[in-house]
Structure formats: structure tokens, C-alpha cells
Short mmCIF file of C-alpha atoms and ligand atoms in Angstrom, two decimals:
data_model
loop_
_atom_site.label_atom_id
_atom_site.label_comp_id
_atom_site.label_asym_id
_atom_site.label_seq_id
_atom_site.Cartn_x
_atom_site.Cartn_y
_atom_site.Cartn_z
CA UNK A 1 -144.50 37.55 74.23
CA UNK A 2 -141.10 38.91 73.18
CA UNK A 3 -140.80 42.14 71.04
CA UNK A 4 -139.05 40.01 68.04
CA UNK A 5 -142.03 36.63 68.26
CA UNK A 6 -144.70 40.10 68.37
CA UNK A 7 -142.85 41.13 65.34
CA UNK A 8 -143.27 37.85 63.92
CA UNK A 9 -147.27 37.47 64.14
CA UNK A 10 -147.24 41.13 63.07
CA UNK A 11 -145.66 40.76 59.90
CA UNK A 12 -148.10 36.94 59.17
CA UNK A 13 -150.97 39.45 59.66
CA UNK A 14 -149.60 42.00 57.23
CA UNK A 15 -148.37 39.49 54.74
CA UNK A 16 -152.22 37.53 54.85
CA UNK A 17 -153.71 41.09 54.47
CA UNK A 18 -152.15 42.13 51.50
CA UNK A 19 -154.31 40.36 48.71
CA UNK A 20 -157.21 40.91 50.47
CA UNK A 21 -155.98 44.93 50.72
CA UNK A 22 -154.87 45.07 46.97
CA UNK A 23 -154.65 48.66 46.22
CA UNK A 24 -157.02 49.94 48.66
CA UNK A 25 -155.67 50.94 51.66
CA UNK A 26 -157.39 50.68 55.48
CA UNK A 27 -159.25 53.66 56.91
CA UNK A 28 -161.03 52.24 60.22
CA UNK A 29 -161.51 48.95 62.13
CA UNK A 30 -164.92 47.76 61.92
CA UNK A 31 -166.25 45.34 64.66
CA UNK A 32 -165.35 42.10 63.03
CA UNK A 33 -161.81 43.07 63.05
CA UNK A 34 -162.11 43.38 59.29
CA UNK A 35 -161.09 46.82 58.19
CA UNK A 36 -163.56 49.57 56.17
CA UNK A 37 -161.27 51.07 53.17
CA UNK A 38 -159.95 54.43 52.83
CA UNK A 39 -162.55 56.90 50.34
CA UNK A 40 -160.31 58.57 47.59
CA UNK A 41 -158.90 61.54 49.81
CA UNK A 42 -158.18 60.21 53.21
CA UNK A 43 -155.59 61.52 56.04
CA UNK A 44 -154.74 57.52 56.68
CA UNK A 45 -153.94 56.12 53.04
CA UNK A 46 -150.50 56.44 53.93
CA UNK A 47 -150.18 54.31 57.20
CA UNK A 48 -150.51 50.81 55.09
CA UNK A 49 -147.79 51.86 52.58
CA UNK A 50 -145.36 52.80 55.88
CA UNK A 51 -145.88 49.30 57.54
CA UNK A 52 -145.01 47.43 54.08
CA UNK A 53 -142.26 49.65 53.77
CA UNK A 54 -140.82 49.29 57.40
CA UNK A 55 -141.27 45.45 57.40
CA UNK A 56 -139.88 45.08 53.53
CA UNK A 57 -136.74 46.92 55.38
CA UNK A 58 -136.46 44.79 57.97
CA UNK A 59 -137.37 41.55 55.90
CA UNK A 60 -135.85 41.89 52.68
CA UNK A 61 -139.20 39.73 51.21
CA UNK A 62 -140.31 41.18 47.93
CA UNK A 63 -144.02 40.91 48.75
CA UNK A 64 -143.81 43.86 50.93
CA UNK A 65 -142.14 46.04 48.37
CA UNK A 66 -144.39 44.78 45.69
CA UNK A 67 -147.43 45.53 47.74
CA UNK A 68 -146.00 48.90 48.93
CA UNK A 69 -145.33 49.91 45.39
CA UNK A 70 -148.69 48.84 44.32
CA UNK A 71 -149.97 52.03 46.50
CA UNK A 72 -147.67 53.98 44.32
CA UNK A 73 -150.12 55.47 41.08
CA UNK A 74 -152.45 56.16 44.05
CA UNK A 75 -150.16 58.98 45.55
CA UNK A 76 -148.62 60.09 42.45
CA UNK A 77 -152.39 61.29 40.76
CA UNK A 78 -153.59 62.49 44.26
CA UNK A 79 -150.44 64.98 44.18
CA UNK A 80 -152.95 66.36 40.89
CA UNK A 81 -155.56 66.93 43.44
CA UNK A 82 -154.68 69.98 45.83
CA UNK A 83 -157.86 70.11 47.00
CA UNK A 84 -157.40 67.15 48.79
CA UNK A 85 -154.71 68.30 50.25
CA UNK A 86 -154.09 69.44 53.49
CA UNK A 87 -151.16 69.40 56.06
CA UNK A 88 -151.16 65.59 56.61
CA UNK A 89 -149.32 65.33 53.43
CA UNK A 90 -146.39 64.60 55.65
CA UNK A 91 -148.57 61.42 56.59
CA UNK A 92 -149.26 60.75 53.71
CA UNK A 93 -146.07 61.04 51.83
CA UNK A 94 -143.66 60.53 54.29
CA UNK A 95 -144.46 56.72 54.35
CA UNK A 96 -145.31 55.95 51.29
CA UNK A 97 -143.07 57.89 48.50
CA UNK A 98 -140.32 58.92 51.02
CA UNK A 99 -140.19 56.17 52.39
CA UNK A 100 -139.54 54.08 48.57
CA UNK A 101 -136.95 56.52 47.93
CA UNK A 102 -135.42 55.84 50.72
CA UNK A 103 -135.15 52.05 50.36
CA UNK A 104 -134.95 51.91 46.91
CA UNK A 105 -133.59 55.15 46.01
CA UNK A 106 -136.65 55.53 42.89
CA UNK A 107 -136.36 58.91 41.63
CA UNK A 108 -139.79 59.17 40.70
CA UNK A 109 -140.62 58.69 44.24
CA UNK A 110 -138.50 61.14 44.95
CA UNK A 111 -139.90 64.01 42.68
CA UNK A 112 -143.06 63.21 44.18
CA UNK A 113 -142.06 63.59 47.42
CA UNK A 114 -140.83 66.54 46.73
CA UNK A 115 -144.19 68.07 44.95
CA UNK A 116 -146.11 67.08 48.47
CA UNK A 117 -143.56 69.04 50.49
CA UNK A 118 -143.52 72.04 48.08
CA UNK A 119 -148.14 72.26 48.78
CA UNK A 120 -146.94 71.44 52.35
CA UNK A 121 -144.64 74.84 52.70
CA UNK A 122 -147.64 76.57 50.73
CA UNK A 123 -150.18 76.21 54.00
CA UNK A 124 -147.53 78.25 55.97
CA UNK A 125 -148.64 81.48 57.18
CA UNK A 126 -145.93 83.74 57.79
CA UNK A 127 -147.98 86.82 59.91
CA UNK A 128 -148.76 83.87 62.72
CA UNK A 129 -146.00 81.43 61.51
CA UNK A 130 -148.13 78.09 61.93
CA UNK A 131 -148.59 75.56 58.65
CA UNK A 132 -152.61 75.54 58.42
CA UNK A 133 -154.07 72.74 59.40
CA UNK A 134 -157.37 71.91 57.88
CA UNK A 135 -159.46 73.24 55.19
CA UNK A 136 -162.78 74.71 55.21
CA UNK A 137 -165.55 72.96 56.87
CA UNK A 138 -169.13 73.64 55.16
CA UNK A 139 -168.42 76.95 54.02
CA UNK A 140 -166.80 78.03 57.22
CA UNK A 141 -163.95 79.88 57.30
CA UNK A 142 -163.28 79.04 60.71
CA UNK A 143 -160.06 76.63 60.17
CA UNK A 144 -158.56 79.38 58.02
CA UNK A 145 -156.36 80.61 61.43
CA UNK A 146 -156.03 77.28 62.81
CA UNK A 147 -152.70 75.15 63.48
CA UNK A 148 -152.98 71.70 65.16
CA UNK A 149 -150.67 69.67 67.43
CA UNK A 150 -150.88 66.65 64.70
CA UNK A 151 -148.96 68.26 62.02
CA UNK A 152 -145.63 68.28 64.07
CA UNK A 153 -145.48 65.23 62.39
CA UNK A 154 -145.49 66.72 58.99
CA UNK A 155 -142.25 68.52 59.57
CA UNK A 156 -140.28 65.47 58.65
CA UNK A 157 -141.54 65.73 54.55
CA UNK A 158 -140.19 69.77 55.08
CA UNK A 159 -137.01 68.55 56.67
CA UNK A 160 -136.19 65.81 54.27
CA UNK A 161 -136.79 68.14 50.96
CA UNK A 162 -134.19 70.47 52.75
CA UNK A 163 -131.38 68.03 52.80
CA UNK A 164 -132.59 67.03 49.55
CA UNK A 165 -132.63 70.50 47.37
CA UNK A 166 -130.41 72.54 49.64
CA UNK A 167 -133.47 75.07 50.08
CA UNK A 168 -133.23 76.35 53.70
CA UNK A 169 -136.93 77.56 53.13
CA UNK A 170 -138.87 74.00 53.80
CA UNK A 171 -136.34 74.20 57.15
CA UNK A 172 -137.22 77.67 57.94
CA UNK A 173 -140.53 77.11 57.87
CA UNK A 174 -140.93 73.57 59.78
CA UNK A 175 -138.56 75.56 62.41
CA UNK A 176 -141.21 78.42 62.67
CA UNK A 177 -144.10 76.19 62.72
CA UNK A 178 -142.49 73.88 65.66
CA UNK A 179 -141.34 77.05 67.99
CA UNK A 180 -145.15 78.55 67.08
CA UNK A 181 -146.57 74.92 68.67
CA UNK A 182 -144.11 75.13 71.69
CA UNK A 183 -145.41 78.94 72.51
CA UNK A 184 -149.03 78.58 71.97
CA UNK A 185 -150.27 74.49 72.19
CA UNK A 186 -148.09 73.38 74.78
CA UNK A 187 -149.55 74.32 78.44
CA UNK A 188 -147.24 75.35 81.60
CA UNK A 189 -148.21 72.32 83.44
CA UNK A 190 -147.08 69.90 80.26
CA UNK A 191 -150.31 69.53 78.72
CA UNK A 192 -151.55 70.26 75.22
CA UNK A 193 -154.03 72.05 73.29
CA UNK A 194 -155.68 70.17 70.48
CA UNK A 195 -155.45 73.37 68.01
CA UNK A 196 -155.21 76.31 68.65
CA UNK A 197 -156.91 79.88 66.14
CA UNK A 198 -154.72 82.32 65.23
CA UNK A 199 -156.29 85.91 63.27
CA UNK A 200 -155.71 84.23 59.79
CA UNK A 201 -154.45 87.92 58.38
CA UNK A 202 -152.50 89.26 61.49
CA UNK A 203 -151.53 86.03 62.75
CA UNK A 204 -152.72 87.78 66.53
CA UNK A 205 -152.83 84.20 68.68
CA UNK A 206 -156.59 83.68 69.88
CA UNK A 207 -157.36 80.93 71.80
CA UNK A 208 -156.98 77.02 72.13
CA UNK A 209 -159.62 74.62 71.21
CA UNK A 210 -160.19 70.88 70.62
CA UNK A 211 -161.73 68.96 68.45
CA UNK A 212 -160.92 65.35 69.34
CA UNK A 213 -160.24 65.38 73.03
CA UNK A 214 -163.16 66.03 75.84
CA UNK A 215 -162.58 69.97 76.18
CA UNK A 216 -160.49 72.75 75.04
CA UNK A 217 -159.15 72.75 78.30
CA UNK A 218 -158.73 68.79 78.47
CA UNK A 219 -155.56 66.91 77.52
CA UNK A 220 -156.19 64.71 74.05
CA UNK A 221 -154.39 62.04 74.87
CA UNK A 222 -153.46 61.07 70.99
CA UNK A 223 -152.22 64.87 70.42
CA UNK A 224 -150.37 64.54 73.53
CA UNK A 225 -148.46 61.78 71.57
CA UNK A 226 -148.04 63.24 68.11
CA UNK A 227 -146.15 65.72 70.47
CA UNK A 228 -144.06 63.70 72.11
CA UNK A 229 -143.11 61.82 68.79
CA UNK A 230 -142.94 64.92 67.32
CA UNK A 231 -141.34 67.49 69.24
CA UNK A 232 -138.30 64.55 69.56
CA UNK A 233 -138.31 64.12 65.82
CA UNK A 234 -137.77 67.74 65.57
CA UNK A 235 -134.93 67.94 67.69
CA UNK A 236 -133.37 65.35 66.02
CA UNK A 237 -133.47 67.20 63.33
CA UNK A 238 -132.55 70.48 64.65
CA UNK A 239 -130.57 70.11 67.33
CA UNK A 240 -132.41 73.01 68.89
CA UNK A 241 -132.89 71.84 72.80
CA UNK A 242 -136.16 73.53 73.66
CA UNK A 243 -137.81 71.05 71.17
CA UNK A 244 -136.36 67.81 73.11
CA UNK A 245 -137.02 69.46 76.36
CA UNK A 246 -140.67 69.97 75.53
CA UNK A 247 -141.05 66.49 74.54
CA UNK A 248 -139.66 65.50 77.72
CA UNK A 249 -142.20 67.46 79.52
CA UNK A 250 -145.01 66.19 77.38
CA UNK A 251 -143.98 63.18 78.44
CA UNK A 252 -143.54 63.11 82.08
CA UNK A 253 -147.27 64.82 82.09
CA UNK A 254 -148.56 61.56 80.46
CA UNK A 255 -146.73 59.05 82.42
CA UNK A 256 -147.79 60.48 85.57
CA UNK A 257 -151.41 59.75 83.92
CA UNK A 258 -151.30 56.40 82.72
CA UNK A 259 -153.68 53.56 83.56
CA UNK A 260 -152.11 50.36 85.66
CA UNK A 261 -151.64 48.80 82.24
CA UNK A 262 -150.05 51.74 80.86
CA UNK A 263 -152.41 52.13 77.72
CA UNK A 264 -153.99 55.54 77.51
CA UNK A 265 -157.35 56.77 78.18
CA UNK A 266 -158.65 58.95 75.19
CA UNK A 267 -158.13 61.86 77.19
CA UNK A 268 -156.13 62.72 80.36
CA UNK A 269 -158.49 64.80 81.98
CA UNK A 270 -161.76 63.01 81.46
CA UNK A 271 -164.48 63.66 84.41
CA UNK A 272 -165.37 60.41 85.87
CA UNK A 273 -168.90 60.55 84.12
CA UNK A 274 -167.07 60.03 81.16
CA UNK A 275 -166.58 56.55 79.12
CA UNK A 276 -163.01 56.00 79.72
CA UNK A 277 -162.36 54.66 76.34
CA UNK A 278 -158.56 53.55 75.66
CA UNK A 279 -156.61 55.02 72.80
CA UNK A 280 -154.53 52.17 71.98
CA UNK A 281 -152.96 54.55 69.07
CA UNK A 282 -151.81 57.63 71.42
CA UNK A 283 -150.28 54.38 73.57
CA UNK A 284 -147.79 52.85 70.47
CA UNK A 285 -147.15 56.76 68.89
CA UNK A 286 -146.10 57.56 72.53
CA UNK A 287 -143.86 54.23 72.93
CA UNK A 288 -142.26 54.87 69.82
CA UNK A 289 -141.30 59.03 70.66
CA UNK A 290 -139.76 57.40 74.34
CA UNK A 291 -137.35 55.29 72.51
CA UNK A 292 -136.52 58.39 70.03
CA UNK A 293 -136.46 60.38 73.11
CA UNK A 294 -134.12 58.14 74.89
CA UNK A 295 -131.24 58.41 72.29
CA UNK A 296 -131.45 61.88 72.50
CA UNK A 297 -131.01 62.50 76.35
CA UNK A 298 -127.65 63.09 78.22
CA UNK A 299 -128.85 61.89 81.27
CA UNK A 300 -128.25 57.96 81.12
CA UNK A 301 -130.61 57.29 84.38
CA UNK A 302 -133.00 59.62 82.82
CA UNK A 303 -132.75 58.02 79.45
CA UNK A 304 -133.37 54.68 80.98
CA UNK A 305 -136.70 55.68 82.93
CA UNK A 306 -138.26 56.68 79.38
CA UNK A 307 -136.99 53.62 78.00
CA UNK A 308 -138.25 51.82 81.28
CA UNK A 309 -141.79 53.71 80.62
CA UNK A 310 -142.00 52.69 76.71
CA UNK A 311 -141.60 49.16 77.32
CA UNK A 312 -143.84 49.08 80.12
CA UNK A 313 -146.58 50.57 77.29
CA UNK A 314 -145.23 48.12 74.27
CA UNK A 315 -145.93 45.12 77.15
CA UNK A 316 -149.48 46.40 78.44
CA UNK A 317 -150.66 46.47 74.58
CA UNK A 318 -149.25 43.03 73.98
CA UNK A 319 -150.50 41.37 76.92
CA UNK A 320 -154.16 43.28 76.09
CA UNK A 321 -154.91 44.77 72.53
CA UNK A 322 -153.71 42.64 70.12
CA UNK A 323 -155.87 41.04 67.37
CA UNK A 324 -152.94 37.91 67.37
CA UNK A 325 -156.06 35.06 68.22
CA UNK A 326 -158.21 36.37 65.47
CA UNK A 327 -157.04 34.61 62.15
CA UNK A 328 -159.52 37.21 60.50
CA UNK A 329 -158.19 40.03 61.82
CA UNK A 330 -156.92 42.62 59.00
CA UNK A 331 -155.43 44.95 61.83
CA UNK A 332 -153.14 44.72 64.58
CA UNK A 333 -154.52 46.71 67.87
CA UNK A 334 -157.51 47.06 69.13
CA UNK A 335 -159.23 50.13 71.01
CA UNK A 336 -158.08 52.92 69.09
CA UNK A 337 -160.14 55.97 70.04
CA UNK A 338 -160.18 57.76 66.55
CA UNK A 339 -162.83 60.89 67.41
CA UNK A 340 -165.30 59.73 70.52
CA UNK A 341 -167.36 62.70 70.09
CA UNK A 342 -168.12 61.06 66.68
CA UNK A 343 -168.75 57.87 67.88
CA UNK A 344 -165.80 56.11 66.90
CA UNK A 345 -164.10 54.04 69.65
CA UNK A 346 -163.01 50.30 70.09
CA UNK A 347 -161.87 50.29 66.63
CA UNK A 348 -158.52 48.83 64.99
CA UNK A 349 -156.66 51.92 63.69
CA UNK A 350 -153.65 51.96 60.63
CA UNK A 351 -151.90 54.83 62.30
CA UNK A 352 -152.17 52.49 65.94
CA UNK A 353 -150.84 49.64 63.48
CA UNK A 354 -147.94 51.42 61.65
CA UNK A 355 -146.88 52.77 65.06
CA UNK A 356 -147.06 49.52 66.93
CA UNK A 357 -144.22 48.51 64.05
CA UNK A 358 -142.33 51.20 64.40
CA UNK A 359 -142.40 51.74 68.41
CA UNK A 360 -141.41 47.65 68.28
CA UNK A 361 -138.26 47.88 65.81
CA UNK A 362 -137.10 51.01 67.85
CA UNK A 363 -137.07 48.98 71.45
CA UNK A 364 -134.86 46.85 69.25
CA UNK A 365 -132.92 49.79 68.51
CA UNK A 366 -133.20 50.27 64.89
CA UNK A 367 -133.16 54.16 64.35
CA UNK A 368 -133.98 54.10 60.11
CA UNK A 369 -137.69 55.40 59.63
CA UNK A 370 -138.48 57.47 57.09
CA UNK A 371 -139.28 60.61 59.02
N1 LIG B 1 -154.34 63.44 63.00
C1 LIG B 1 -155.64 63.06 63.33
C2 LIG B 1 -155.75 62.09 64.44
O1 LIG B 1 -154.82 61.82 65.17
O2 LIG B 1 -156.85 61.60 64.60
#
């Protein structure tokens, strides 16, 4: 099937799914490809409102903006709850209330965009210079001194509020936070730590650990992603070489580690004991940071191998996880790996949806997310 007919059948499911939706939003795939909804304070709420924004954009059809901006009072009164906050606010707010501003230039979008990146700069801490991750689990302080490899993806909200107040501080500090997850989550050999603890008051680094891949010392193959994606957003927002050049190295790590039909395990270094569950999610948020990647490359023969690699990914997902023959389906892939350890594999994901979207309208070459 051809990127713009996938497209197509993408946007009928959306566009069947949004009065069953309404102003709940999708938090995991259950196993009659119906989805479960999001609870009041979830890191995912914003991956619905970023594929009704990106296909409004590319459709002009009203339903999509009407449907996105029904999400809207939701993320406006969460911004009143800052305890359930934490650094996925760039998730959440990126594609939902940056992402209105940016197509219809709202201004109270805007000032709430702004509020999330404002708590966003307040989980920095300077002594280790990471952006916190997570809160605290059960009473445990344990997450106090921890910084993941997910929240690269956050730095887009702190980039965005630069260019938008003039404050160098949100750039400072998404700068910091970036060269902190080059120096201490990216391995020699290309490979990633999960998270990694740093002494919350001295900001002394301490050691990596996961908590979604196999083993601290195991490759997650979704964080492996968010890096890729990441990393390459951050260069294109910096300039600042080592950031593309770590992407690329992410990269070539997980394409020498791919399956025949190029969708990743849930892990690149899982013992052969293990259930070698797909991660249909760390497949499309990889696609999608090899086409960012391959505007950003001098090299035109290298540039063309990445773009080689991401449709060879975008084509082994078509051909094998789509939910296109189930007229039920709320979702769009299937086998996303969210947390194995957990139990929860095989399932439709909204970040593996939102990312399918955007890795397809980039091997069309649109470049206008809201990142
Ligand atoms: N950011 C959490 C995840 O990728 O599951």
C-alpha cells in the first residue's frame, strides 16, 4: 500500500473514532482492538489531540479541529494540577495546546503552553543538570535523582517558549539536560540506558538503570527511539553537531539490530529465553527521527541509507501491524510493547498511532510538526 492510500485509511479510522472518543482520550489497546481510556492524569492524553491536529493540518476538514479542540478544557484545568505533573508535559502539551497555537494561532493556547513549559523548567536540577523525570513512587524517594531517555522529547515545549518569550533560560536548560543525556545515557557502543540516578543534592552521576527494557545493561528498544527522534529534534534546534551525531549513532546501533521485517523487538539485547515481543511504537518513533535525521545530514549517500532504512520500517508495519481489516478497530498499529515486565504487550498504542502519522507525512516530506 502506498504511504498517501495508508494515509487515507488512517485518517477513515481517526475520523470514525472520534464520536465514539468524545472527550476522552485513548490510553491502551485492549484485545478487541477497542481502546481502554486515559484515567484523569495520564502521560498519553496528549497523543489523540496530536493526530487530530496533524491530520486537521494536512486536511483542512473541520472535524479534526473541532474534535482536537474538544480536548482543550481537559489540558487547560490539568495545568491547575501540578501534582500530576511530571516531565512528559512536553507530551502532553506539545500536541495538544502547541500544537492549536500553531495552526490556529489561539492565544489562550498559547498561554497555556507556556504555563506547562514554565513547571517543565521547574524539574531541572542544576547540581546534576538533568530535568527530573518521575515523581515519587510509594513514598520512595528513589526517582528524586533520576533523568530518563524519554524526556528528550520534552525539550521541544522548552525550545518553543524560548522563541516565544525571548527567555534564553527554557534554552539553557533543554541544552543542559540534552548534553547531560549524551554524557551519561548514551553507551560507547551506541546503546542506551533507560534512566539513569544522579545524587539528587550533588548531582554526583550514579549509575544506569531500566525500567522498561529487559536489564539495566539491555538496550530498550522504545528509548532507543525517543533518542533517535530526539537527539535529531535537538539538533535541529540547536545546531549543536554532537546532538545529530549521537542520533546517528543511536541509529546505526538499531539498524544493525532489526528483525527481517524491520519492526523492533522490545529490546535489542533480549536472551533468547526471552518472548521476543515487537514494539511496533519504538518502530514508527524511529521511522519518523530517520526522515528528521536525513534532512539534517551533509552526506547525500549517507542521508539516503537512513531514508532507505525508514521506509524499509514504514513498509514492514504496513505490510504487518495495521488494524486497516478491522472496521472496529479504534487504533492504528498493533504490537506495541508498552512495559512487558508489567504485562502489557500486543496492544494498540496512541503514541505508536500519532507516530505512525507523523513518520508517514515526513516520508512525504512535510517538515511542520509541532515539536
Ligand atoms: N515514555 C514512556 C514510554 O515510552 O513508555
Amino acid at each position: 500500500m502506498t504511504y498517501p492510500a495508508t494515509l487515507t485509511q488512517a485518517f477513515d479510522i481517526i475520523r470514525r473514532t472520534i464520536p465514539k472518543m468524545g472527550t476522552d482520550r485513548p490510553a491502551i489497546g485492549r484485545g478487541d482492538l477497542t481502546y481502554e481510556r486515559c484515567h484523569n492524569s495520564h502521560w498519553v492524553d496528549g497523543f489523540w489531540s496530536g493526530q487530530l491536529w496533524l491530520v486537521y493540518d494536512e486536511t483542512q476538514d473541520a472535524v479534526f479541529m473541532d474534535a482536537a479542540r474538544a480536548q482543550r478544557p481537559y489540558f487547560i484545568e490539568r495545568l491547575d494540577r501540578p501534582e500530576s505533573h511530571d516531565h512528559d508535559l512536553g507530551f502532553l502539551y506539545s500536541l495538544s495546546l502547541v500544537a492549536d497555537y500553531k495552526l490556529t494561532g489561539d492565544e489562550q493556547a498559547r498561554q497555556g503552553a507556556l504555563r506547562a513549559a514554565d513547571f517543565l523548567m521547574g524539574r531541572y536540577n542544576p547540581n546534576g543538570r538533568f530535568i527530573r523525570a518521575w515523581n515519587d513512587w510509594e513514598n520512595s524517594a528513589k526517582n528524586r535523582g533520576r533523568m530518563i531517555i524519554d524526556s528528550l522529547e520534552n525539550l521541544g515545549l522548552l525550545f518553543w517558549a524560548a522563541e516565544q518569550t525571548g527567555n534564553p533560560r527554557y534554552t539553557d536548560i533543554a541544552v543542559a539536560h540534552a548534553h547531560t543525556t549524551v554524557d551519561y545515557i548514551v553507551r560507547a557502543d551506541g546503546s542506551s540506558y533507560h534512566s539513569f540516578h544522579f545524587d539528587p543534592e550533588s548531582g554526583e552521576p550514579l549509575r544506569g538503570e531500566t525500567v522498561q527494557g529487559y536489564a539495566d545493561e539491555s538496550c530498550w528498544s522504545r528509548g532507543q527511539s525517543w533518542g533517535i527522534h530526539g537527539f535529531a529534534l535537538t539538533y535541529r534546534y540547536t545546531g549543536d553537531v554532537r546532538f545529530r551525531d549521537t542520533a546517528v549513532k543511536l541509529a546505526d546501533y538499531a539498524l544493525a539490530r532489526l528483525p527481517d521485517d524491520n519492526v523492533p523487538y522490545w529490546d535489542y539485547l533480549l536472551p533468547d529465553d526471552e518472548t521476543p515481543y515487537r514494539d511496533t511504537a519504538a518502530g514508527v518513533i524511529m521511522a519518523a527521527g530517520l526522515f528528521l535525521l536525513v534532512d539534517q545530514l551533509d552526506d547525500a549517500a549517507n542521508a539516503e541509507r537512513y531514508r532507505d532504512s525508514a521506509r524499509a520500517m514504514l513498509d514492514g508495519l504496513i505490510a504487518g501491524y495495521t488494524t486497516f481489516d478491522y472496521p472496529h478497530a479504534e487504533g492504528l498499529l498493533t504490537q506495541g510493547a508498552s512495559h512487558v515486565e508489567k504485562g502489557y504487550a500486543n496492544n494498540m498504542l496512541p503514541y505508536g498511532d500519532y507516530f505512525f502519522i507523523e513518520a508517514l507525512l515526513r516520508a512525504l516530506g512535510r517538515t511542520a510538526f509541532f515539536w
